[in-house]
């Protein structure tokens, strides 16, 4: 198993010794998820945090009318979790599924706790990851309140450059908070100009 991608991701935040790398990787599990297969369904308890090594996942909620609202895409090199469910051991509100065939590494919550207890730098890594996620979600919330759909689309393209051409417009539209029809019309208007 090639652990280099996940270790390189961690190395952006903290420096691990060889002993720490070996201990950490001993807790990792590999999983392959087929296109449209759930990693987590709303109502289930989230027991793990996942790191995408190939493919792409998304997290989303479904409203009472059956509409999907995408919270996050997780392409290669991204982490994904329903954090509230993981931390509080309560039913997930999010669904997490594969947009395409996806491979990932995950660590179970009890193993993560043991890892952070033995090596506090993993707790620091987790805190830094959580801080970055919180900042991203705050900016996205502000963007949804004050930016135009075109500006939100532009931000999406900046955040997820590898996904612009591969995602269905329906999912991009859900992420930026517009209908697929509106997104299509908006993009066609820009191309025509």
mmCIF file of C-alpha atoms in Angstrom, residues 15-174:
data_model
loop_
_atom_site.group_PDB
_atom_site.id
_atom_site.type_symbol
_atom_site.label_atom_id
_atom_site.label_comp_id
_atom_site.label_asym_id
_atom_site.label_seq_id
_atom_site.Cartn_x
_atom_site.Cartn_y
_atom_site.Cartn_z
ATOM 1 C CA UNK A 15 6.708 16.667 10.695
ATOM 2 C CA UNK A 16 6.518 12.974 11.579
ATOM 3 C CA UNK A 17 9.315 10.667 12.610
ATOM 4 C CA UNK A 18 9.576 7.264 10.950
ATOM 5 C CA UNK A 19 8.197 5.671 14.139
ATOM 6 C CA UNK A 20 5.168 8.002 14.066
ATOM 7 C CA UNK A 21 4.542 7.265 10.377
ATOM 8 C CA UNK A 22 4.630 3.507 11.020
ATOM 9 C CA UNK A 23 2.298 3.815 14.005
ATOM 10 C CA UNK A 24 -0.116 6.028 12.057
ATOM 11 C CA UNK A 25 -0.209 3.836 8.949
ATOM 12 C CA UNK A 26 -0.863 0.754 11.105
ATOM 13 C CA UNK A 27 -4.327 2.222 11.799
ATOM 14 C CA UNK A 28 -5.206 2.948 8.166
ATOM 15 C CA UNK A 29 -7.760 0.916 6.253
ATOM 16 C CA UNK A 30 -8.156 0.831 2.468
ATOM 17 C CA UNK A 31 -11.538 0.935 0.751
ATOM 18 C CA UNK A 32 -12.680 1.071 -2.861
ATOM 19 C CA UNK A 33 -16.059 2.703 -3.451
ATOM 20 C CA UNK A 34 -17.988 2.260 -6.697
ATOM 21 C CA UNK A 35 -19.620 5.177 -8.498
ATOM 22 C CA UNK A 36 -22.812 6.233 -6.660
ATOM 23 C CA UNK A 37 -22.007 3.916 -3.739
ATOM 24 C CA UNK A 38 -22.456 5.384 -0.274
ATOM 25 C CA UNK A 39 -19.572 5.721 2.127
ATOM 26 C CA UNK A 40 -22.042 7.185 4.654
ATOM 27 C CA UNK A 41 -25.829 7.514 4.556
ATOM 28 C CA UNK A 42 -27.760 10.118 6.497
ATOM 29 C CA UNK A 43 -29.045 8.508 9.671
ATOM 30 C CA UNK A 44 -26.014 6.236 10.128
ATOM 31 C CA UNK A 45 -23.267 6.985 12.635
ATOM 32 C CA UNK A 46 -20.038 8.285 11.078
ATOM 33 C CA UNK A 47 -17.230 6.219 12.623
ATOM 34 C CA UNK A 48 -14.261 7.237 10.472
ATOM 35 C CA UNK A 49 -12.466 10.054 8.720
ATOM 36 C CA UNK A 50 -11.503 9.377 5.097
ATOM 37 C CA UNK A 51 -8.722 10.564 2.797
ATOM 38 C CA UNK A 52 -9.222 10.248 -0.977
ATOM 39 C CA UNK A 53 -6.306 8.656 -2.862
ATOM 40 C CA UNK A 54 -8.063 8.234 -6.219
ATOM 41 C CA UNK A 55 -11.417 9.404 -7.563
ATOM 42 C CA UNK A 56 -13.829 11.837 -5.923
ATOM 43 C CA UNK A 57 -16.425 11.820 -3.143
ATOM 44 C CA UNK A 58 -19.074 14.352 -2.242
ATOM 45 C CA UNK A 59 -20.997 15.144 0.923
ATOM 46 C CA UNK A 60 -24.528 16.451 0.673
ATOM 47 C CA UNK A 61 -27.860 16.766 2.449
ATOM 48 C CA UNK A 62 -31.290 16.116 0.999
ATOM 49 C CA UNK A 63 -34.113 18.545 1.744
ATOM 50 C CA UNK A 64 -37.755 17.600 2.407
ATOM 51 C CA UNK A 65 -38.550 17.951 -1.312
ATOM 52 C CA UNK A 66 -35.777 15.548 -2.326
ATOM 53 C CA UNK A 67 -33.380 18.267 -3.499
ATOM 54 C CA UNK A 68 -29.670 17.643 -3.014
ATOM 55 C CA UNK A 69 -27.465 20.315 -1.460
ATOM 56 C CA UNK A 70 -23.764 19.621 -1.923
ATOM 57 C CA UNK A 71 -21.599 20.704 0.991
ATOM 58 C CA UNK A 72 -18.223 19.440 -0.205
ATOM 59 C CA UNK A 73 -16.432 17.611 -2.974
ATOM 60 C CA UNK A 74 -13.392 15.554 -1.976
ATOM 61 C CA UNK A 75 -11.083 14.948 -4.933
ATOM 62 C CA UNK A 76 -7.673 13.283 -4.606
ATOM 63 C CA UNK A 77 -5.784 14.575 -1.574
ATOM 64 C CA UNK A 78 -8.850 15.780 0.358
ATOM 65 C CA UNK A 79 -10.335 14.605 3.665
ATOM 66 C CA UNK A 80 -14.079 14.058 4.159
ATOM 67 C CA UNK A 81 -16.265 13.348 7.190
ATOM 68 C CA UNK A 82 -19.582 14.211 8.814
ATOM 69 C CA UNK A 83 -17.755 15.804 11.727
ATOM 70 C CA UNK A 84 -20.714 16.265 14.062
ATOM 71 C CA UNK A 85 -21.720 12.632 13.695
ATOM 72 C CA UNK A 86 -18.129 11.492 14.256
ATOM 73 C CA UNK A 87 -17.552 13.642 17.343
ATOM 74 C CA UNK A 88 -20.939 13.199 19.034
ATOM 75 C CA UNK A 89 -21.688 9.657 17.882
ATOM 76 C CA UNK A 90 -25.060 10.809 16.564
ATOM 77 C CA UNK A 91 -26.884 10.021 13.311
ATOM 78 C CA UNK A 92 -25.311 11.710 10.306
ATOM 79 C CA UNK A 93 -27.186 14.459 8.517
ATOM 80 C CA UNK A 94 -24.917 14.148 5.504
ATOM 81 C CA UNK A 95 -24.647 11.541 2.813
ATOM 82 C CA UNK A 96 -21.192 10.812 1.438
ATOM 83 C CA UNK A 97 -21.000 8.968 -1.872
ATOM 84 C CA UNK A 98 -18.671 8.432 -4.797
ATOM 85 C CA UNK A 99 -19.002 10.561 -7.918
ATOM 86 C CA UNK A 100 -16.738 8.075 -9.686
ATOM 87 C CA UNK A 101 -14.953 4.919 -8.646
ATOM 88 C CA UNK A 102 -12.913 6.058 -5.670
ATOM 89 C CA UNK A 103 -10.154 4.671 -3.490
ATOM 90 C CA UNK A 104 -9.563 5.952 -0.004
ATOM 91 C CA UNK A 105 -7.766 5.402 3.232
ATOM 92 C CA UNK A 106 -9.642 5.835 6.480
ATOM 93 C CA UNK A 107 -8.994 5.771 10.194
ATOM 94 C CA UNK A 108 -11.604 4.773 12.770
ATOM 95 C CA UNK A 109 -12.455 7.233 15.552
ATOM 96 C CA UNK A 110 -11.117 5.066 18.438
ATOM 97 C CA UNK A 111 -7.833 4.601 16.554
ATOM 98 C CA UNK A 112 -7.636 8.332 15.894
ATOM 99 C CA UNK A 113 -8.150 8.988 19.600
ATOM 100 C CA UNK A 114 -5.378 6.517 20.509
ATOM 101 C CA UNK A 115 -3.067 8.068 17.917
ATOM 102 C CA UNK A 116 -3.649 11.580 19.238
ATOM 103 C CA UNK A 117 -3.122 10.433 22.818
ATOM 104 C CA UNK A 118 0.207 8.762 22.051
ATOM 105 C CA UNK A 119 1.476 11.451 19.649
ATOM 106 C CA UNK A 120 0.005 14.910 20.393
ATOM 107 C CA UNK A 121 1.261 16.262 17.066
ATOM 108 C CA UNK A 122 -1.629 14.355 15.424
ATOM 109 C CA UNK A 123 -3.998 16.356 17.589
ATOM 110 C CA UNK A 124 -2.256 19.514 16.328
ATOM 111 C CA UNK A 125 -2.617 18.240 12.760
ATOM 112 C CA UNK A 126 -6.323 17.616 13.332
ATOM 113 C CA UNK A 127 -6.783 21.059 14.830
ATOM 114 C CA UNK A 128 -5.053 22.707 11.875
ATOM 115 C CA UNK A 129 -7.167 20.719 9.415
ATOM 116 C CA UNK A 130 -10.330 21.682 11.335
ATOM 117 C CA UNK A 131 -9.309 25.352 11.405
ATOM 118 C CA UNK A 132 -8.786 25.369 7.647
ATOM 119 C CA UNK A 133 -12.132 23.644 7.107
ATOM 120 C CA UNK A 134 -13.906 26.143 9.393
ATOM 121 C CA UNK A 135 -12.357 29.100 7.560
ATOM 122 C CA UNK A 136 -13.379 27.616 4.204
ATOM 123 C CA UNK A 137 -16.966 26.988 5.361
ATOM 124 C CA UNK A 138 -17.244 30.497 6.835
ATOM 125 C CA UNK A 139 -16.117 32.062 3.571
ATOM 126 C CA UNK A 140 -18.468 29.850 1.608
ATOM 127 C CA UNK A 141 -21.389 30.877 3.842
ATOM 128 C CA UNK A 142 -20.524 34.555 3.376
ATOM 129 C CA UNK A 143 -20.128 34.016 -0.376
ATOM 130 C CA UNK A 144 -23.585 32.406 -0.533
ATOM 131 C CA UNK A 145 -25.061 35.472 1.143
ATOM 132 C CA UNK A 146 -23.316 38.275 -0.747
ATOM 133 C CA UNK A 147 -21.929 37.034 -4.070
ATOM 134 C CA UNK A 148 -23.685 36.577 -7.388
ATOM 135 C CA UNK A 149 -24.063 33.088 -8.846
ATOM 136 C CA UNK A 150 -21.305 33.846 -11.355
ATOM 137 C CA UNK A 151 -18.935 34.897 -8.581
ATOM 138 C CA UNK A 152 -19.787 31.725 -6.617
ATOM 139 C CA UNK A 153 -19.096 29.671 -9.752
ATOM 140 C CA UNK A 154 -15.755 31.415 -10.151
ATOM 141 C CA UNK A 155 -14.884 30.580 -6.527
ATOM 142 C CA UNK A 156 -15.888 26.951 -7.167
ATOM 143 C CA UNK A 157 -13.513 26.829 -10.143
ATOM 144 C CA UNK A 158 -10.699 28.194 -7.967
ATOM 145 C CA UNK A 159 -11.352 25.743 -5.121
ATOM 146 C CA UNK A 160 -11.877 22.666 -7.319
ATOM 147 C CA UNK A 161 -9.933 23.244 -10.581
ATOM 148 C CA UNK A 162 -9.607 19.510 -11.252
ATOM 149 C CA UNK A 163 -13.388 19.038 -11.153
ATOM 150 C CA UNK A 164 -14.606 21.793 -13.462
ATOM 151 C CA UNK A 165 -14.813 19.605 -16.559
ATOM 152 C CA UNK A 166 -15.529 16.254 -14.908
ATOM 153 C CA UNK A 167 -18.551 17.014 -12.708
ATOM 154 C CA UNK A 168 -22.114 17.029 -13.997
ATOM 155 C CA UNK A 169 -23.531 20.565 -14.069
ATOM 156 C CA UNK A 170 -26.308 19.382 -11.731
ATOM 157 C CA UNK A 171 -23.784 18.846 -8.930
ATOM 158 C CA UNK A 172 -21.922 22.087 -9.582
ATOM 159 C CA UNK A 173 -25.257 23.920 -9.544
ATOM 160 C CA UNK A 174 -26.162 22.285 -6.232
#
